[in-house]
């Protein structure tokens, strides 16, 4: 058995950790089989506990955008660690990170650091409610904004994978304040505003959705949302936890030329250490404690090791003029070549891609919202996933997730990936 040690470790883990994992999608429940336990990562590769290596297309769900364990980032973390792990006081490093981001990202005048994307989105919505003095928010079916109560309603990947669109434990009251719309359906958003006049604090969206597979905004959807929010005095929140520093340094705001009022970050911003952040213009951010009345805090917020890992990762990207062209080109090549091979095998599919995010949907012609993502053939994806895994290619373990391509993937890795796709035997059982 090729996953012998992983298998034993998973059995043991389940005795002490609910479901054996600290985040549900890791359990492979959707694709079946034993989750692979990793012991190390370097560049484009993961190594599992049985000593097998994999070309990594998740990259910790995005953070390892420069490749795993980049030597520059590693050395910076080591040096930082010698100075102390955490002080619970302000540090100069936090200002350095904030200044660097404010100077290089559009429409952001102040940024508050937290420790996860969940915290960032939860806090941004609280701030939006405090600022507008309104209670309701609009979110889109299939979008995931972390696991705080307001968002766990038709929340995409993790939740759908496990068959509960809404989690138990969310109160009716909370659910009532979260209004749902279909991704890419501007009329539905307009209707919600009409029926909830003066009550909607904010619209929150993944500007490119990554949690129902990769789904792109169509027909100027983001621009239209901007207009609807402006017309109704609501804030537009871009959840850039996936897209931030990935689609462009300035994230989706830069890539699509649309201004958000609040932006949330996670994943890439920490370079693999736990960081999230939310940001916006002074007028809004000034409402946060200690300056303003909207409370938000964190013992490990702005943690020096995490700040260092994030800053060095962001600098590597920013100081490399060809960075985005390169990872986008790699992703484009994977998209075209995988598409060609699947066509040659008569496997109907749709590949959605933006920048270095992509996903392959089977047996469907187009995917522009959550219903279509659900109509794709997920059991075929699961076969594909396991075939790739056996051949040393690590894809996200669910048809509702996005591939995150890193700069460490080069020609050799692309070729090995395509060979694995080429040997995929499709049976229509
Ligand atoms: C991952 C993710 C989150 C949650 O971030 P965590 O760090 O897992 O809490 C929020 N929004 C989006 C778009 C994400 O992809």
Coordinates of C-alpha atoms and ligand atoms in Angstrom, one line a residue:
X1 CA 0.0 0.0 0.0
X2 CA 1.4 3.3 -1.0
X3 CA -0.1 5.4 1.7
X4 CA 0.8 3.1 4.6
X5 CA 2.2 5.5 7.1
X6 CA -0.5 8.2 6.2
X7 CA -3.1 5.5 6.9
X8 CA -1.7 4.6 10.3
X9 CA -1.3 8.3 11.2
X10 CA -4.9 9.1 10.2
X11 CA -6.2 6.3 12.4
X12 CA -4.2 7.6 15.3
X13 CA -5.2 11.2 14.6
X14 CA -8.9 10.3 14.7
X15 CA -8.6 9.2 18.3
X16 CA -7.5 12.7 19.5
X17 CA -8.7 15.2 16.8
X18 CA -12.3 15.4 15.6
X19 CA -12.3 13.6 12.3
X20 CA -8.5 13.4 12.5
X21 CA -8.0 16.9 11.0
X22 CA -7.9 20.5 12.1
X23 CA -9.7 21.8 9.0
X24 CA -12.4 19.6 7.4
X25 CA -11.4 19.5 3.7
X26 CA -8.1 17.9 4.6
X27 CA -9.9 14.7 5.5
X28 CA -10.5 13.8 1.8
X29 CA -14.1 13.1 2.7
X30 CA -15.3 14.3 -0.7
X31 CA -12.8 12.4 -2.8
X32 CA -12.6 9.4 -0.5
X33 CA -9.5 7.5 0.6
X34 CA -6.9 8.3 3.2
X35 CA -5.6 11.9 3.5
X36 CA -2.0 12.1 2.7
X37 CA 0.1 13.2 5.7
X38 CA 2.9 15.5 4.6
X39 CA 6.2 15.9 6.4
X40 CA 8.0 18.5 4.4
X41 CA 7.8 20.9 1.4
X42 CA 10.3 22.6 -0.8
X43 CA 9.8 24.6 -3.9
X44 CA 7.1 23.0 -6.1
X45 CA 7.2 19.7 -4.1
X46 CA 5.5 18.1 -1.1
X47 CA 6.9 15.0 0.5
X48 CA 4.6 12.6 2.4
X49 CA 5.2 10.4 5.4
X50 CA 5.8 7.4 3.2
X51 CA 8.5 9.3 1.4
X52 CA 6.6 10.0 -1.9
X53 CA 6.8 13.4 -3.5
X54 CA 4.1 15.4 -5.2
X55 CA 4.0 18.5 -7.4
X56 CA 1.9 20.8 -5.3
X57 CA -1.1 22.7 -6.9
X58 CA -2.6 23.8 -3.6
X59 CA 0.4 25.5 -2.0
X60 CA -1.2 25.5 1.4
X61 CA -4.3 26.9 -0.3
X62 CA -2.4 29.8 -1.8
X63 CA 0.3 31.1 0.7
X64 CA 3.3 29.3 -0.9
X65 CA 3.0 31.5 -4.0
X66 CA 6.8 31.8 -4.4
X67 CA 7.2 28.0 -3.8
X68 CA 7.5 26.3 -0.4
X69 CA 10.3 27.1 2.1
X70 CA 11.8 29.8 -0.1
X71 CA 15.4 30.3 1.2
X72 CA 15.0 34.1 1.6
X73 CA 11.8 33.8 3.6
X74 CA 13.3 30.9 5.6
X75 CA 16.4 32.9 6.6
X76 CA 14.3 35.9 7.5
X77 CA 12.1 33.9 9.8
X78 CA 15.1 32.3 11.5
X79 CA 16.7 35.6 12.1
X80 CA 13.4 37.1 13.4
X81 CA 12.9 34.1 15.7
X82 CA 16.2 34.8 17.5
X83 CA 14.8 38.2 18.6
X84 CA 11.7 36.7 20.2
X85 CA 8.5 35.1 19.2
X86 CA 5.9 37.5 20.4
X87 CA 5.8 40.5 22.6
X88 CA 2.2 41.7 23.0
X89 CA 3.5 45.2 22.4
X90 CA 3.6 47.3 19.2
X91 CA 6.7 46.7 17.0
X92 CA 8.3 48.7 14.2
X93 CA 7.9 45.7 11.9
X94 CA 4.1 46.0 12.0
X95 CA 4.3 49.5 10.7
X96 CA 6.8 48.4 8.1
X97 CA 4.4 45.8 6.8
X98 CA 1.4 48.1 6.9
X99 CA 3.3 50.9 5.1
X100 CA 4.5 48.5 2.4
X101 CA 1.0 47.3 1.7
X102 CA -0.7 50.8 1.9
X103 CA 1.9 52.1 -0.5
X104 CA 1.5 49.3 -3.0
X105 CA -2.2 48.4 -3.0
X106 CA -5.0 50.7 -4.3
X107 CA -7.7 52.3 -2.1
X108 CA -6.1 51.2 1.2
X109 CA -5.1 53.9 3.7
X110 CA -5.0 51.8 6.9
X111 CA -4.7 48.1 7.5
X112 CA -5.4 46.0 10.7
X113 CA -3.6 42.7 11.1
X114 CA -5.3 39.6 12.5
X115 CA -4.4 35.9 12.4
X116 CA -6.7 34.3 9.8
X117 CA -8.9 35.1 6.9
X118 CA -11.9 34.2 9.1
X119 CA -11.1 36.9 11.6
X120 CA -10.5 39.4 8.8
X121 CA -13.9 38.9 7.2
X122 CA -15.7 38.7 10.5
X123 CA -14.1 42.0 11.6
X124 CA -14.6 43.7 8.3
X125 CA -18.4 43.0 8.5
X126 CA -18.6 44.2 12.0
X127 CA -16.8 47.4 11.0
X128 CA -19.2 47.8 8.0
X129 CA -22.2 47.4 10.3
X130 CA -20.7 49.8 12.9
X131 CA -19.9 52.4 10.2
X132 CA -23.2 52.3 8.4
X133 CA -25.3 51.5 11.5
X134 CA -27.2 48.8 9.5
X135 CA -27.5 45.1 10.3
X136 CA -27.9 43.1 7.1
X137 CA -25.2 41.9 4.7
X138 CA -25.5 40.4 1.2
X139 CA -23.3 37.4 0.4
X140 CA -23.2 35.1 -2.7
X141 CA -24.1 31.4 -2.8
X142 CA -20.9 29.4 -3.0
X143 CA -18.7 32.1 -1.6
X144 CA -16.7 31.3 1.5
X145 CA -15.6 34.1 3.9
X146 CA -14.4 31.9 6.7
X147 CA -16.4 30.1 9.4
X148 CA -17.8 33.0 11.4
X149 CA -21.6 32.7 11.9
X150 CA -22.8 35.3 9.5
X151 CA -21.1 33.6 6.6
X152 CA -21.9 29.9 7.1
X153 CA -24.9 30.0 4.8
X154 CA -24.4 28.4 1.5
X155 CA -20.8 28.8 2.0
X156 CA -19.2 26.8 -0.7
X157 CA -16.4 24.2 -0.7
X158 CA -16.0 22.9 2.9
X159 CA -19.6 23.2 3.7
X160 CA -20.9 21.7 0.4
X161 CA -18.4 18.9 0.5
X162 CA -19.9 17.8 3.7
X163 CA -23.5 18.2 2.5
X164 CA -24.7 20.9 4.9
X165 CA -25.4 24.1 3.1
X166 CA -26.0 25.7 6.5
X167 CA -24.2 24.7 9.7
X168 CA -26.1 23.7 12.8
X169 CA -25.2 26.2 15.5
X170 CA -26.1 29.3 13.5
X171 CA -29.0 31.1 15.0
X172 CA -32.1 32.1 13.1
X173 CA -31.3 35.7 14.0
X174 CA -27.9 35.6 12.4
X175 CA -29.2 33.8 9.3
X176 CA -31.9 36.4 8.9
X177 CA -29.3 39.2 8.7
X178 CA -27.4 37.4 5.9
X179 CA -29.1 37.8 2.5
X180 CA -28.1 35.5 -0.3
X181 CA -27.8 36.2 -4.0
X182 CA -26.6 34.1 -7.0
X183 CA -23.0 34.9 -8.1
X184 CA -23.1 37.0 -11.3
X185 CA -26.8 37.8 -10.9
X186 CA -26.9 41.6 -10.5
X187 CA -30.7 41.7 -10.7
X188 CA -31.0 39.6 -7.6
X189 CA -28.8 42.0 -5.7
X190 CA -30.9 44.9 -6.9
X191 CA -34.0 43.1 -5.7
X192 CA -32.5 42.5 -2.3
X193 CA -31.7 46.2 -2.0
X194 CA -35.2 47.1 -3.0
X195 CA -36.8 44.8 -0.4
X196 CA -34.4 45.8 2.4
X197 CA -34.2 49.5 1.8
X198 CA -31.8 51.3 4.2
X199 CA -31.0 48.0 6.0
X200 CA -28.0 46.6 4.1
X201 CA -24.6 47.5 5.6
X202 CA -22.5 45.7 3.0
X203 CA -22.1 43.4 0.1
X204 CA -19.3 40.9 0.5
X205 CA -17.9 39.0 -2.4
X206 CA -14.9 36.9 -3.5
X207 CA -14.1 39.0 -6.6
X208 CA -13.0 35.8 -8.3
X209 CA -14.7 33.0 -6.4
X210 CA -12.4 30.2 -5.4
X211 CA -14.5 28.2 -3.0
X212 CA -17.0 26.7 -5.5
X213 CA -14.1 25.9 -7.8
X214 CA -12.8 28.9 -9.6
X215 CA -15.7 31.1 -10.9
X216 CA -15.1 34.4 -12.6
X217 CA -17.2 37.6 -12.4
X218 CA -19.0 38.1 -15.7
X219 CA -20.6 41.0 -17.6
X220 CA -18.9 43.7 -15.4
X221 CA -20.5 42.1 -12.3
X222 CA -18.0 43.8 -9.9
X223 CA -18.5 47.2 -11.6
X224 CA -22.2 46.8 -11.3
X225 CA -22.0 45.8 -7.6
X226 CA -20.0 49.0 -7.1
X227 CA -22.8 51.0 -8.6
X228 CA -25.6 49.3 -6.6
X229 CA -23.7 49.8 -3.3
X230 CA -23.1 53.4 -4.1
X231 CA -26.7 54.0 -5.0
X232 CA -27.8 52.5 -1.7
X233 CA -25.2 53.7 0.8
X234 CA -23.8 50.2 1.4
X235 CA -20.1 49.2 1.6
X236 CA -18.6 46.9 -1.0
X237 CA -16.3 44.4 0.7
X238 CA -13.8 42.5 -1.5
X239 CA -12.8 39.3 0.2
X240 CA -9.3 39.1 -1.3
X241 CA -8.1 36.3 1.0
X242 CA -7.4 34.2 -2.1
X243 CA -7.1 36.9 -4.8
X244 CA -5.0 39.4 -2.8
X245 CA -1.4 39.6 -4.0
X246 CA -2.2 36.8 -6.4
X247 CA -4.2 38.2 -9.3
X248 CA -2.0 41.3 -9.1
X249 CA -0.1 42.9 -6.2
X250 CA -3.2 45.0 -5.7
X251 CA -5.4 41.9 -6.0
X252 CA -8.7 42.0 -7.7
X253 CA -9.1 45.7 -7.1
X254 CA -6.1 46.2 -9.4
X255 CA -6.9 43.3 -11.8
X256 CA -10.5 44.5 -12.5
X257 CA -10.0 48.2 -11.8
X258 CA -12.9 48.3 -9.2
X259 CA -12.6 50.0 -5.9
X260 CA -13.8 48.3 -2.8
X261 CA -14.6 50.1 0.5
X262 CA -13.1 47.3 2.6
X263 CA -10.7 44.6 1.6
X264 CA -9.8 41.4 3.5
X265 CA -6.6 39.5 3.1
X266 CA -5.3 36.1 4.2
X267 CA -3.3 33.3 2.7
X268 CA -0.5 34.9 0.6
X269 CA -0.2 37.9 3.0
X270 CA 1.3 35.6 5.7
X271 CA 3.6 33.7 3.3
X272 CA 2.6 30.4 5.1
X273 CA 2.4 31.8 8.7
X274 CA -1.0 32.6 10.2
X275 CA -1.9 36.1 9.0
X276 CA -5.1 37.8 7.9
X277 CA -5.9 41.5 7.6
X278 CA -8.6 44.0 6.7
X279 CA -8.1 47.4 5.2
X280 CA -9.8 50.4 3.8
X281 CA -9.8 54.2 3.8
X282 CA -9.3 56.3 6.9
X283 CA -12.9 57.4 7.1
X284 CA -13.9 53.8 7.7
X285 CA -10.9 52.4 9.5
X286 CA -11.0 55.2 12.0
X287 CA -14.1 53.6 13.5
X288 CA -12.0 50.8 14.9
X289 CA -10.9 50.6 18.5
X290 CA -8.9 52.1 20.1
X291 CA -9.6 55.2 18.0
X292 CA -13.2 54.4 17.3
X293 CA -16.0 52.4 18.9
X294 CA -16.0 49.2 16.9
X295 CA -14.1 46.7 18.9
X296 CA -11.6 44.2 17.5
X297 CA -8.5 42.7 19.1
X298 CA -6.0 39.8 19.0
X299 CA -3.3 38.6 21.3
X300 CA -1.1 37.4 18.4
X301 CA -2.2 39.9 15.8
X302 CA 0.9 41.3 14.1
X303 CA 3.0 38.5 15.5
X304 CA 6.6 39.2 14.5
X305 CA 7.4 35.8 12.9
X306 CA 4.2 36.0 10.9
X307 CA 4.8 39.6 9.9
X308 CA 8.4 38.7 8.8
X309 CA 7.3 35.7 6.7
X310 CA 4.6 37.8 5.1
X311 CA 6.7 40.9 4.4
X312 CA 9.6 38.9 2.9
X313 CA 7.2 36.9 0.6
X314 CA 5.4 40.1 -0.5
X315 CA 8.8 41.8 -1.2
X316 CA 9.9 38.8 -3.3
X317 CA 6.8 39.3 -5.4
X318 CA 6.9 43.1 -5.6
X319 CA 10.6 43.3 -6.5
X320 CA 10.3 40.7 -9.3
X321 CA 8.9 42.6 -12.4
X322 CA 8.1 39.3 -14.2
X323 CA 6.5 37.5 -11.4
X324 CA 2.8 37.7 -12.3
X325 CA 3.5 37.2 -16.0
X326 CA 5.4 34.1 -15.2
X327 CA 2.8 32.4 -12.9
X328 CA 0.0 33.5 -15.1
X329 CA 1.7 32.0 -18.1
X330 CA 2.4 28.7 -16.3
X331 CA -1.3 28.6 -15.4
X332 CA -2.4 29.4 -19.0
X333 CA -0.1 26.6 -20.3
X334 CA -1.7 24.1 -17.9
X335 CA -5.2 25.3 -18.8
X336 CA -4.6 24.9 -22.6
X337 CA -2.6 21.7 -22.5
X338 CA -4.9 19.9 -20.0
X339 CA -7.8 21.1 -22.1
X340 CA -6.3 19.6 -25.2
X341 CA -5.6 16.3 -23.6
X342 CA -9.1 16.0 -22.1
X343 CA -10.6 16.9 -25.5
X344 CA -8.5 14.2 -27.2
X345 CA -10.1 11.8 -24.7
X346 CA -13.6 13.1 -25.4
X347 CA -14.0 14.2 -21.8
X348 CA -16.3 17.1 -21.7
X349 CA -15.1 19.7 -19.3
X350 CA -14.8 23.4 -18.6
X351 CA -11.6 25.0 -17.2
X352 CA -12.1 28.3 -15.4
X353 CA -9.0 30.4 -14.9
X354 CA -8.0 33.9 -13.8
X355 CA -4.3 34.7 -13.2
X356 CA -2.8 31.8 -11.3
X357 CA -6.1 30.4 -10.1
X358 CA -7.9 27.7 -12.1
X359 CA -10.1 24.7 -11.8
X360 CA -11.4 21.9 -14.0
X361 CA -15.1 21.1 -14.0
X362 CA -16.2 17.9 -15.7
X363 CA -19.3 17.3 -17.9
X364 CA -20.5 20.8 -18.0
X365 CA -20.1 23.5 -20.6
X366 CA -19.8 26.6 -18.4
X367 CA -19.7 27.4 -14.7
X368 CA -20.6 30.9 -13.6
X369 CA -22.4 30.3 -10.3
X370 CA -22.9 27.8 -7.5
X371 CA -25.7 25.8 -9.1
X372 CA -23.6 25.2 -12.2
X373 CA -20.6 24.2 -10.0
X374 CA -22.8 21.7 -8.3
X375 CA -24.0 20.3 -11.6
X376 CA -20.5 19.4 -12.7
X377 CA -19.6 15.7 -12.5
X378 CA -17.9 15.5 -9.1
X379 CA -17.5 11.8 -9.0
X380 CA -15.4 12.1 -12.2
X381 CA -13.4 14.8 -10.6
X382 CA -12.8 12.4 -7.7
X383 CA -11.4 9.7 -10.1
X384 CA -9.2 12.3 -11.7
X385 CA -8.0 13.5 -8.3
X386 CA -6.9 10.0 -7.3
X387 CA -5.3 9.3 -10.6
X388 CA -3.3 12.4 -10.3
X389 CA -2.4 11.7 -6.7
X390 CA -1.1 8.3 -7.6
X391 CA 1.0 9.9 -10.3
X392 CA 2.6 12.4 -7.9
X393 CA 0.4 15.4 -8.6
X394 CA -1.3 17.0 -5.6
X395 CA -4.6 18.7 -6.6
X396 CA -7.1 20.1 -4.2
X397 CA -9.1 17.2 -2.7
X398 CA -12.5 18.5 -3.8
X399 CA -14.2 19.5 -7.0
X400 CA -15.2 22.7 -5.3
X401 CA -11.7 24.0 -4.8
X402 CA -9.3 26.0 -6.8
X403 CA -5.7 25.1 -7.9
X404 CA -3.2 27.7 -6.8
X405 CA -0.1 27.8 -9.0
X406 CA 3.2 28.8 -7.5
X407 CA 6.3 30.3 -9.1
X408 CA 8.2 27.1 -8.4
X409 CA 6.3 25.2 -11.1
X410 CA 8.6 25.2 -14.2
X411 CA 8.7 23.3 -17.4
X412 CA 9.7 20.0 -15.9
X413 CA 6.7 20.1 -13.4
X414 CA 4.3 21.1 -16.2
X415 CA 5.5 18.2 -18.3
X416 CA 5.1 15.7 -15.5
X417 CA 1.7 17.1 -14.8
X418 CA 0.6 16.7 -18.4
X419 CA 1.9 13.2 -18.6
X420 CA -0.2 12.3 -15.6
X421 CA -3.3 13.8 -17.3
X422 CA -2.4 11.9 -20.5
X423 CA -2.5 8.6 -18.7
X424 CA -5.9 9.3 -17.1
X425 CA -8.3 6.4 -18.2
X426 CA -11.8 7.6 -18.4
X427 CA -14.5 5.1 -17.9
X428 CA -18.1 6.2 -18.0
X429 CA -19.3 4.0 -15.2
Ligands
LIG1 C1 -9.6 30.7 3.1 C2 -10.6 31.8 2.9 C3 -11.1 32.5 4.0 C4 -10.8 32.1 5.4 O1 -9.5 32.2 5.8 P1 -8.9 31.3 7.0 O2 -7.5 31.8 7.1 O3 -9.0 29.9 6.6 O4 -9.7 31.6 8.2 C5 -11.9 33.6 3.8 N1 -12.2 33.9 2.6 C6 -11.8 33.3 1.5 C7 -12.1 33.8 0.1 C8 -10.9 32.2 1.6 O5 -10.5 31.6 0.5

